[in-house]
Short mmCIF file of C-alpha atoms in Angstrom, two decimals:
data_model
loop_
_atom_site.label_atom_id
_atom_site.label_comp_id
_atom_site.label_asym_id
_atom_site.label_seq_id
_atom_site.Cartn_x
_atom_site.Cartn_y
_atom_site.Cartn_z
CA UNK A 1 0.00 0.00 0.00
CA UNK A 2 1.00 3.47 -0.68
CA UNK A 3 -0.13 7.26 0.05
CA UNK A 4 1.34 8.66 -3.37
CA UNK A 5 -1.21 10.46 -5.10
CA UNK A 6 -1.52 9.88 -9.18
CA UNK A 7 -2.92 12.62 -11.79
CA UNK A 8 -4.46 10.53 -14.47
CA UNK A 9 -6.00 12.40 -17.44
CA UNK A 10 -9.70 10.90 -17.73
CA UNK A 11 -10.19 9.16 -21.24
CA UNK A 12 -11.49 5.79 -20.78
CA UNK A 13 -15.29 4.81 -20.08
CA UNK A 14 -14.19 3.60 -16.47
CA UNK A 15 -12.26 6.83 -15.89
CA UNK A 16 -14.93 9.18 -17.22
CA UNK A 17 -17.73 7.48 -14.72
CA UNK A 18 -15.09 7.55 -11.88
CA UNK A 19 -14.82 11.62 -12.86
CA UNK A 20 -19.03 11.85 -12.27
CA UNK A 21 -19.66 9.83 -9.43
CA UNK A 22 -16.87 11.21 -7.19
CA UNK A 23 -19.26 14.08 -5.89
CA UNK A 24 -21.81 11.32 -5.94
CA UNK A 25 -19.70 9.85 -2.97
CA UNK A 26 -18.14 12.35 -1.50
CA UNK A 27 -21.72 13.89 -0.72
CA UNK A 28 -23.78 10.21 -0.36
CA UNK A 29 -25.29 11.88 3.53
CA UNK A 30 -25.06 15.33 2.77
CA UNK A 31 -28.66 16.83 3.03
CA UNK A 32 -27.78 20.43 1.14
CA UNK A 33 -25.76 18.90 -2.01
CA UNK A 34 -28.13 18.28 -5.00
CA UNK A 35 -26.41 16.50 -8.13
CA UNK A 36 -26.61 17.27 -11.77
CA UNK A 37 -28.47 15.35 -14.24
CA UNK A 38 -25.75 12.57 -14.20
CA UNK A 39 -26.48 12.06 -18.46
CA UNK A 40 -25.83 15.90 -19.19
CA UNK A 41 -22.55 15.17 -17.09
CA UNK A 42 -21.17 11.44 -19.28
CA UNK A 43 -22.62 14.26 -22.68
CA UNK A 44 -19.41 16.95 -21.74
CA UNK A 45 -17.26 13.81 -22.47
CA UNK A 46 -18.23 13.71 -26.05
CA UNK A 47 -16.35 14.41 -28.91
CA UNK A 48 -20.22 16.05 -29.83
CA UNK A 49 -20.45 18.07 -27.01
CA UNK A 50 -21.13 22.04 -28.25
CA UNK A 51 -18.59 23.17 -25.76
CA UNK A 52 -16.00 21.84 -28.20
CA UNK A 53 -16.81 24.40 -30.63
CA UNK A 54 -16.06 27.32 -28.32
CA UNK A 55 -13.65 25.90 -25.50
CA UNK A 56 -10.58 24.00 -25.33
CA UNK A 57 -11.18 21.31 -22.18
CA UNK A 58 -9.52 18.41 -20.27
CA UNK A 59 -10.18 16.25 -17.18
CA UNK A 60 -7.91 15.36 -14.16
CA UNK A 61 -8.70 12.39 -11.92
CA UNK A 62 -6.19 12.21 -8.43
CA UNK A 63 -6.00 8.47 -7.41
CA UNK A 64 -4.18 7.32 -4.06
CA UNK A 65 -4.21 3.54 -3.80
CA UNK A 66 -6.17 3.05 -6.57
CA UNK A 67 -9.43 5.41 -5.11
CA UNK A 68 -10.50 7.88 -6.81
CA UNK A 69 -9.77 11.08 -3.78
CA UNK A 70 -10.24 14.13 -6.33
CA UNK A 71 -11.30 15.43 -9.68
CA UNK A 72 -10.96 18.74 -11.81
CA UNK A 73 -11.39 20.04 -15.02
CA UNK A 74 -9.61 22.96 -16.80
CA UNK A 75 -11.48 24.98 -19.66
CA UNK A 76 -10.35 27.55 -22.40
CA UNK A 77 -12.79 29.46 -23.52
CA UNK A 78 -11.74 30.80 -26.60
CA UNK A 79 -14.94 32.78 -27.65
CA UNK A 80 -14.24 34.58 -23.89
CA UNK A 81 -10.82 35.09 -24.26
CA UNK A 82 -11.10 36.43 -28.24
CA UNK A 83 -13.87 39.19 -27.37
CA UNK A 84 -12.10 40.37 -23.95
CA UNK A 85 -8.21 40.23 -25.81
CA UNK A 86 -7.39 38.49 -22.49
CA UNK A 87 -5.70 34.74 -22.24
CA UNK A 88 -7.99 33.12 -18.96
CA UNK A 89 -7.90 29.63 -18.40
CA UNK A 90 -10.53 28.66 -15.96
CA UNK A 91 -11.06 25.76 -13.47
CA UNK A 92 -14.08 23.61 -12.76
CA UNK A 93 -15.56 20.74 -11.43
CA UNK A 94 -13.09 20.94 -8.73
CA UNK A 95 -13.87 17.84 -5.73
CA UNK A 96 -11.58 16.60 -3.24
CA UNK A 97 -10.74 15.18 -0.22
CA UNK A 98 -9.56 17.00 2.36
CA UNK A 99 -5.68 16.77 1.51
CA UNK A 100 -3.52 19.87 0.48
CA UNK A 101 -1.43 17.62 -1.49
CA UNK A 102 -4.28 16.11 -3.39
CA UNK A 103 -5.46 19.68 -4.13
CA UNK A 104 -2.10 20.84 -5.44
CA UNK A 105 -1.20 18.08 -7.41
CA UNK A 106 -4.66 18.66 -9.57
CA UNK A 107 -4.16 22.24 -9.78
CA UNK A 108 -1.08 21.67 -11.07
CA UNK A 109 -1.85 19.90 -14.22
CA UNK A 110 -4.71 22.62 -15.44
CA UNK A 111 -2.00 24.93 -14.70
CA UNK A 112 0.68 23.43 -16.91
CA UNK A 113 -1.80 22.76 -19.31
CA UNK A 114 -2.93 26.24 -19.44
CA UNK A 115 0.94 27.14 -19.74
CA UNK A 116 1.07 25.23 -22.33
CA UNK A 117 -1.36 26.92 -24.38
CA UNK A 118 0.27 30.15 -23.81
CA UNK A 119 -2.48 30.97 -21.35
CA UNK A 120 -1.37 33.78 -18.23
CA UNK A 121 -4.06 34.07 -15.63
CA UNK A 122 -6.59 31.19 -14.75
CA UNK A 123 -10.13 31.62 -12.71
CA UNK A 124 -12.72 29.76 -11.22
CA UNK A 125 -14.94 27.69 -10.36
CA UNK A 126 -16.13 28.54 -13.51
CA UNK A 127 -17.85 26.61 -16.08
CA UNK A 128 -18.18 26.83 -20.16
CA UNK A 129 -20.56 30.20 -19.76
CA UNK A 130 -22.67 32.11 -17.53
CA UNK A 131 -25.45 29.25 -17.39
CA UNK A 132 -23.29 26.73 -15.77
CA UNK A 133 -23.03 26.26 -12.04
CA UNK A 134 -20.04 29.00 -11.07
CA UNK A 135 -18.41 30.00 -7.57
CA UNK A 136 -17.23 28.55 -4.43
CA UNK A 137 -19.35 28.48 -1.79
CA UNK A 138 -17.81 30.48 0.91
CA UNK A 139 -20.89 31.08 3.01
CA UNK A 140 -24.39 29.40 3.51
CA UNK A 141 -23.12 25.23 3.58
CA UNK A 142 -26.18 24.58 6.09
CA UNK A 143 -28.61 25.74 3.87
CA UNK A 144 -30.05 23.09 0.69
CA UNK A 145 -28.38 23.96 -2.87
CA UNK A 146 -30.45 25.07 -5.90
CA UNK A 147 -29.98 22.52 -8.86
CA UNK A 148 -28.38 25.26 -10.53
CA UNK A 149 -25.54 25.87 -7.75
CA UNK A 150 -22.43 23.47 -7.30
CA UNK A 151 -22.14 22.74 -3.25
CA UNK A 152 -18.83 22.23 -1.77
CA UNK A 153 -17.06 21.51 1.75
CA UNK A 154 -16.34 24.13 3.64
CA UNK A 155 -12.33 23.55 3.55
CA UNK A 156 -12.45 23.74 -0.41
CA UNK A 157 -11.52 27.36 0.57
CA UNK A 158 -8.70 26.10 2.02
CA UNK A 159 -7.50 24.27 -0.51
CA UNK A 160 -7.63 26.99 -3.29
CA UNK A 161 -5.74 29.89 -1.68
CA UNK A 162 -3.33 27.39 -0.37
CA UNK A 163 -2.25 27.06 -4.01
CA UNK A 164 -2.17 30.78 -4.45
CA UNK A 165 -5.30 31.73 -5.90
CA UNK A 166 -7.04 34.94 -4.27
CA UNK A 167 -10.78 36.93 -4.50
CA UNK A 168 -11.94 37.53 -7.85
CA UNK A 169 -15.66 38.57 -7.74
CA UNK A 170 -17.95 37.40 -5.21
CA UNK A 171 -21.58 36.30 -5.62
CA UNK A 172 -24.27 37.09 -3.27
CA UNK A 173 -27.68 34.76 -2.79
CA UNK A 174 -30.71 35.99 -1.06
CA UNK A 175 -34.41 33.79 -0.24
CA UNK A 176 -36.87 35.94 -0.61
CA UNK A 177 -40.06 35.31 0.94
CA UNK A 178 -44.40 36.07 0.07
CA UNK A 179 -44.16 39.20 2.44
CA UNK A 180 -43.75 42.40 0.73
CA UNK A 181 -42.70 46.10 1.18
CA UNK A 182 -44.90 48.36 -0.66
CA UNK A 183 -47.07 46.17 -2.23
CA UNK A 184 -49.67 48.52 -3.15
CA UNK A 185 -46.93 51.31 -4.54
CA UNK A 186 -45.82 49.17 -6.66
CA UNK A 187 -48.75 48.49 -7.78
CA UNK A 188 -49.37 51.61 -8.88
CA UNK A 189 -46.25 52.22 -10.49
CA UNK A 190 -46.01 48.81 -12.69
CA UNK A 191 -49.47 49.98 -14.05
CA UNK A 192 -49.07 53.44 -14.56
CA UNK A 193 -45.67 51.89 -16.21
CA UNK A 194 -47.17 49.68 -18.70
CA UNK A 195 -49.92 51.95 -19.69
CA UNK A 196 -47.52 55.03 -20.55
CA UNK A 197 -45.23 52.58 -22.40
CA UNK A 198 -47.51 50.39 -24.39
CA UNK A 199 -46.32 46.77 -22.97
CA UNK A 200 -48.30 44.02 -22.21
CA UNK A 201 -47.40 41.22 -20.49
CA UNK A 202 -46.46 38.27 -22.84
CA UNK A 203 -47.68 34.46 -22.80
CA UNK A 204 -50.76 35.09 -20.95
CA UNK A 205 -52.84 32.05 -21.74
CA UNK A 206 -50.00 30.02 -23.50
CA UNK A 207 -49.96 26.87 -21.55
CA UNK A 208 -47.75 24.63 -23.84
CA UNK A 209 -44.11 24.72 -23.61
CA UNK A 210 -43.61 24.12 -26.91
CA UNK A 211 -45.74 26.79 -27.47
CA UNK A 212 -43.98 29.23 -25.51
CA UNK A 213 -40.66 28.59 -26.76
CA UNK A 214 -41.57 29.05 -30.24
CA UNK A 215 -43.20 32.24 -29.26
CA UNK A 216 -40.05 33.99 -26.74
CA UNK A 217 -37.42 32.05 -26.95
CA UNK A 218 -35.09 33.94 -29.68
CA UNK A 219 -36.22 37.45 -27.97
CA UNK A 220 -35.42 35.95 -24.21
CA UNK A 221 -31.62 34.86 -25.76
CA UNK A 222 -31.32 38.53 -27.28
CA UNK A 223 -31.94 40.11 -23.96
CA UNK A 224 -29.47 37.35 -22.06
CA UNK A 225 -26.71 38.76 -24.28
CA UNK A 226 -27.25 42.22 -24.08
CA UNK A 227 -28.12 42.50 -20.48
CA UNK A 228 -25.56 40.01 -19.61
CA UNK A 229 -22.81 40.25 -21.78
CA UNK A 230 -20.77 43.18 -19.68
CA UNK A 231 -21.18 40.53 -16.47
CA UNK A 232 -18.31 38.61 -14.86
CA UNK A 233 -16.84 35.64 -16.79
CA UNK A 234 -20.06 35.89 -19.58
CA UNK A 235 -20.24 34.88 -23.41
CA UNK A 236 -22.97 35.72 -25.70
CA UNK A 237 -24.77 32.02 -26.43
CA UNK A 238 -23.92 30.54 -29.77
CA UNK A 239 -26.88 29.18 -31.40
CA UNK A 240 -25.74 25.58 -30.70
CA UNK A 241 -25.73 26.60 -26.96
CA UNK A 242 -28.80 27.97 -27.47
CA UNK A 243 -30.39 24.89 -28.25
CA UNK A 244 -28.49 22.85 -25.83
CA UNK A 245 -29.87 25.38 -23.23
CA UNK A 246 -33.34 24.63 -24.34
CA UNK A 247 -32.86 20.80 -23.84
CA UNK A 248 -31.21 20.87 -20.78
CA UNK A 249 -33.96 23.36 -19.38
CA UNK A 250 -37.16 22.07 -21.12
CA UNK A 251 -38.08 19.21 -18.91
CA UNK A 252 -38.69 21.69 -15.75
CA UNK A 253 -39.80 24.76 -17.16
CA UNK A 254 -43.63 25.84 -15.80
CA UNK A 255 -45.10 28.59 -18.11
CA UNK A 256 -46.99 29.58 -15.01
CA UNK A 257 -43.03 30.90 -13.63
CA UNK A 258 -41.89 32.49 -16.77
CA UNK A 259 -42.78 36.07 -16.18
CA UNK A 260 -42.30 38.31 -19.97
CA UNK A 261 -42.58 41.83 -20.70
CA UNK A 262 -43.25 42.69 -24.43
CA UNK A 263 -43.59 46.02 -26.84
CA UNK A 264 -46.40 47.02 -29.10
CA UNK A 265 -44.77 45.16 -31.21
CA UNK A 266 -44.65 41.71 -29.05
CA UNK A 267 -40.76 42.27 -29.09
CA UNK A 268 -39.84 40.90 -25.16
CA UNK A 269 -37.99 43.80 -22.99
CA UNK A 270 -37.97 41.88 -20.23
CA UNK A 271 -37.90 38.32 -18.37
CA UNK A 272 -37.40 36.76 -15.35
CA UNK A 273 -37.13 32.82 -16.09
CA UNK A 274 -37.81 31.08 -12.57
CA UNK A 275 -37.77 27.16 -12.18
CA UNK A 276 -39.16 24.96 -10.01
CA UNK A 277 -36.66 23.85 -7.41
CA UNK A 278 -36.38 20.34 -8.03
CA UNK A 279 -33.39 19.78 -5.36
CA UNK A 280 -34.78 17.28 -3.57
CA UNK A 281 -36.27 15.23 -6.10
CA UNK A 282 -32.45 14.56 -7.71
CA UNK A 283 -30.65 13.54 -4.50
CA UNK A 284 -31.70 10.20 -4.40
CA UNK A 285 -30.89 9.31 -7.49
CA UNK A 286 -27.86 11.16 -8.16
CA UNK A 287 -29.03 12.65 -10.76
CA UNK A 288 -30.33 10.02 -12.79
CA UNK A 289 -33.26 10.06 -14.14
CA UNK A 290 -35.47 6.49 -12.87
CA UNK A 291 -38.67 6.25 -12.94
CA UNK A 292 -39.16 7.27 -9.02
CA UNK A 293 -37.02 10.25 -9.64
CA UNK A 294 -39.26 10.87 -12.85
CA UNK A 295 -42.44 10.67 -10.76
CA UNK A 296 -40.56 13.14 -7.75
CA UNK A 297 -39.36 15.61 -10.80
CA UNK A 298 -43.13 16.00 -12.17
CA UNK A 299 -44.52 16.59 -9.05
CA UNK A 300 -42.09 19.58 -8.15
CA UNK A 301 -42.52 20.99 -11.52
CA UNK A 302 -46.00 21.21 -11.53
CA UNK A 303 -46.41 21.67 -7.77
CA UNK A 304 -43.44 23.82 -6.29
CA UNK A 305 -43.37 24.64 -3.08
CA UNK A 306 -40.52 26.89 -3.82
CA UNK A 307 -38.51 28.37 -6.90
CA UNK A 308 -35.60 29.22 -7.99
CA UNK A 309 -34.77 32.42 -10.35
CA UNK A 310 -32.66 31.19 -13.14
CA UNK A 311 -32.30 34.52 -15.29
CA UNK A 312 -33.85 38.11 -14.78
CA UNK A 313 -33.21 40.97 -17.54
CA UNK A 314 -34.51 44.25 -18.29
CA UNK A 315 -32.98 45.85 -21.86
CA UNK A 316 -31.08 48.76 -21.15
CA UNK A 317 -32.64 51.36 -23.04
CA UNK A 318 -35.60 50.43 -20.31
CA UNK A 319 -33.62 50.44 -17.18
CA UNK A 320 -34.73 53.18 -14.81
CA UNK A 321 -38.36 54.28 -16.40
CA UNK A 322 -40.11 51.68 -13.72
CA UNK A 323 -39.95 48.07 -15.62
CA UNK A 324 -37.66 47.12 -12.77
CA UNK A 325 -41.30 47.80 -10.50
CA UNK A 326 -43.02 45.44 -13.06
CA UNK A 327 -41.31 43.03 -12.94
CA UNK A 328 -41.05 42.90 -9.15
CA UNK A 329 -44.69 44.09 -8.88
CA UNK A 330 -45.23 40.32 -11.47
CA UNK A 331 -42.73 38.35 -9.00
CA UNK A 332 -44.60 39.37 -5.80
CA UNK A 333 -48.16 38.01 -7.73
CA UNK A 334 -46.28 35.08 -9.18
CA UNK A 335 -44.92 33.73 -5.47
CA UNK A 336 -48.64 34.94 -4.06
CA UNK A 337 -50.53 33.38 -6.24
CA UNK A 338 -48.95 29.97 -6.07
CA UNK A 339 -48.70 29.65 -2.77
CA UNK A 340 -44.60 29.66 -2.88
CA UNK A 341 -43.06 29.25 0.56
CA UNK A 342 -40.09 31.38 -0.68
CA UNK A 343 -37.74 32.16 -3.80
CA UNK A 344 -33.63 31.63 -4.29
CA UNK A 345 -32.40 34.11 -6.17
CA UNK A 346 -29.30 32.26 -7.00
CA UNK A 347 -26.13 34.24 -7.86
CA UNK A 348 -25.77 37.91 -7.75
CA UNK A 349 -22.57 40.01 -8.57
CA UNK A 350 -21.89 41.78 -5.21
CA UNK A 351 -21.19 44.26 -7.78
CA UNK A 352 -24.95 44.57 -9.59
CA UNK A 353 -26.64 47.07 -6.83
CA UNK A 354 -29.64 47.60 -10.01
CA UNK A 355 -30.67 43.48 -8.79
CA UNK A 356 -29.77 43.40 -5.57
CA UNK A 357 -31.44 47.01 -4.51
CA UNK A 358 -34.58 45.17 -5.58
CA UNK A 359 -34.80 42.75 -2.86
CA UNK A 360 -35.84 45.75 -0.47
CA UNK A 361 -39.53 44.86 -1.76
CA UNK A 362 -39.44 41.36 -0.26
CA UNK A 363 -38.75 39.76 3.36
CA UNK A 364 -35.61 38.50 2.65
CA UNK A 365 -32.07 36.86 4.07
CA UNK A 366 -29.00 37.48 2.42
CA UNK A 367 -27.52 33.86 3.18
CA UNK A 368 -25.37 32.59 0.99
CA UNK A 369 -22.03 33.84 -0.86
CA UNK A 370 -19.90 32.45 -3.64
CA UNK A 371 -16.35 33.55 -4.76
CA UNK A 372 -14.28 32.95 -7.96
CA UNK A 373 -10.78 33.14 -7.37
CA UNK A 374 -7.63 34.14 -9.73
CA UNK A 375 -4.41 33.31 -10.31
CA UNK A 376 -1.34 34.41 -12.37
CA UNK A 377 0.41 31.63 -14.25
#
């Protein structure tokens, strides 16, 4: 027996299914970790995958006597690093035990395989684009992750500025609860808004998904890149990621929590995209999709007891005329109406006081926070 830790690049079948199911394990007991969908996980090891088209990746695996103790993968993102003349590798998927050693050894080859692409700085955790889970979470572990957040030891931390990384951005989550501030203001001002400015709200009625992607998906993606695209670590969505998006999305969207803001001319301003939280119904399984977990899935998506805001976006040229009051004004009615016990707002830049000054109209806790980190190569 030995203690010597190995760094295996992950190419065979065995090796790619060791690389998923280490957070599996790692997190068996753990009541606030909530996996991926384990199939959308095996699909990034695909010569298919869309990521190739716009990122350079690879895969670590750290063995010590022949267990499997620690995963990473390191990412390029060409599209990024073209646009923003900069040359970023970034880190994600990062697991392991708790072992500085471990941790060093599997920064160490995504760092001299960023070298060797000529790359200077790396980040993370970050993953291909804005839409994948991002951040460290540096506060909040007692509290159950969204299925869009990545959970994580507390002494991952630890293990990242031990090998020199330090504070990029931080991220800042808040639950907001069915207990407002100014209800009846903002009332007033959403529909004195959308009168003066000739909106109406969009999908009213429009019960099929199908249906409602057809109808706002293309103008939802066109306000994701413009609102978005100045935003830590973003990438405006090729059309291939587009689609992927779509798929990945489809089986949990609710029309009922899509809330859309459109012009005379039925062109969307604004949306705020908010899921089901379907947590709970994944842990079991890991992920995988079985019949039970099928059954647990439906029954979250078309009776939530909570939700989760996946994207929120007003076009700039209507910032500050009193769409951000709509749109609150539509969130308060949405978690009313449905009985919601409370919303996750999932990340925030600790930098984007626009969002986060608009919590002030709910009860809310600030009470979770998420760093990327940086390092010079």
């Amino acid at each position: 027996m030995t203690n010597e830790i190995k760094i295996v690049e992950v190419k065979t079948k065995k090796q790619i299914k060791e690389f998923v199911e280490l957070p599996l394990r790692m997190y068996k007991d753990n009541p606030y970790y909530v996996p991926s969908m384990y199939g959308d996980e095996v699909a990034l090891f695909s010569k298919k995958s869309i990521h190739n088209l716009t990122c350079d990746q690879i895969f670590f695996i750290a063995y010590r006597d022949n267990k499997v103790v620690g995963r990473i993968q390191g990412i390029v993102q060409n599209q990024y690093n073209e646009i923003n003349n900069t040359k970023k590798a970034r880190f994600s998927r990062f697991h392991c035990e708790d072992n500085i050693e471990t941790a060093t050894k599997l920064f160490e080859a995504v760092e001299s395989w960023a070298k060797e692409k000529g790359l200077e700085e790396i980040i993370g955790p970050m993953g291909y684009n804005d839409l994948e889970r991002e951040g460290l979470l540096i506060e909040g572990f007692d509290y159950l992750n969204t299925y869009e957040e990545e959970y994580n030891f507390p002494y991952y931390q630890k293990l990242i500025e031990a090998n020199g990384f330090t504070k990029d951005v931080d991220w800042l989550e808040h639950r907001l609860y069915p207990e407002y501030n100014d209800y009846d203001k903002l009332k007033r001002i959403a529909d004195r808004t959308m009168r003066k400015m000739n909106l109406h709200i969009g999908g009213l009625g429009i019960k099929n998904k199908n249906k409602f992607i057809d109808k706002y998906a293309d103008g939802i993606f066109e306000c994701i890149d413009i609102c978005y695209n100045p935003l830590y670590g973003t990438v405006p969505l090729t059309e291939e990621a587009k689609k992927n998006t779509i798929a990945n999305f489809k089986l949990v969207l609710n029309t009922k929590y899509i809330m859309v803001i459109c012009d005379e001319n039925d062109k969307v301003i604004a949306f705020g995209l908010l899921l089901p939280a379907i947590g709970q119904a994944l842990q079991k399984s890991g992920g995988r999709l079985t019949i039970p977990t099928i059954i647990k899935l439906l029954n979250s998506i078309n009776n939530p007891k909570q939700l989760d805001m996946a994207l929120i976006a007003v076009l700039p040229k209507y910032q500050g005329l009193g769409i951000d009051a709509v749109m609150m004004h539509m969130l308060q009615d949405t978690l009313l109406e449905n009985n919601i016990e409370y919303l996750e707002t999932n990340l925030n830049l600790e930098t984007n006081v626009k969002v986060l000054g608009n919590w002030k109209f709910f009860k809310h806790i600030q009470h979770k926070r998420r760093r990327s980190f940086i390092k010079k190569l």
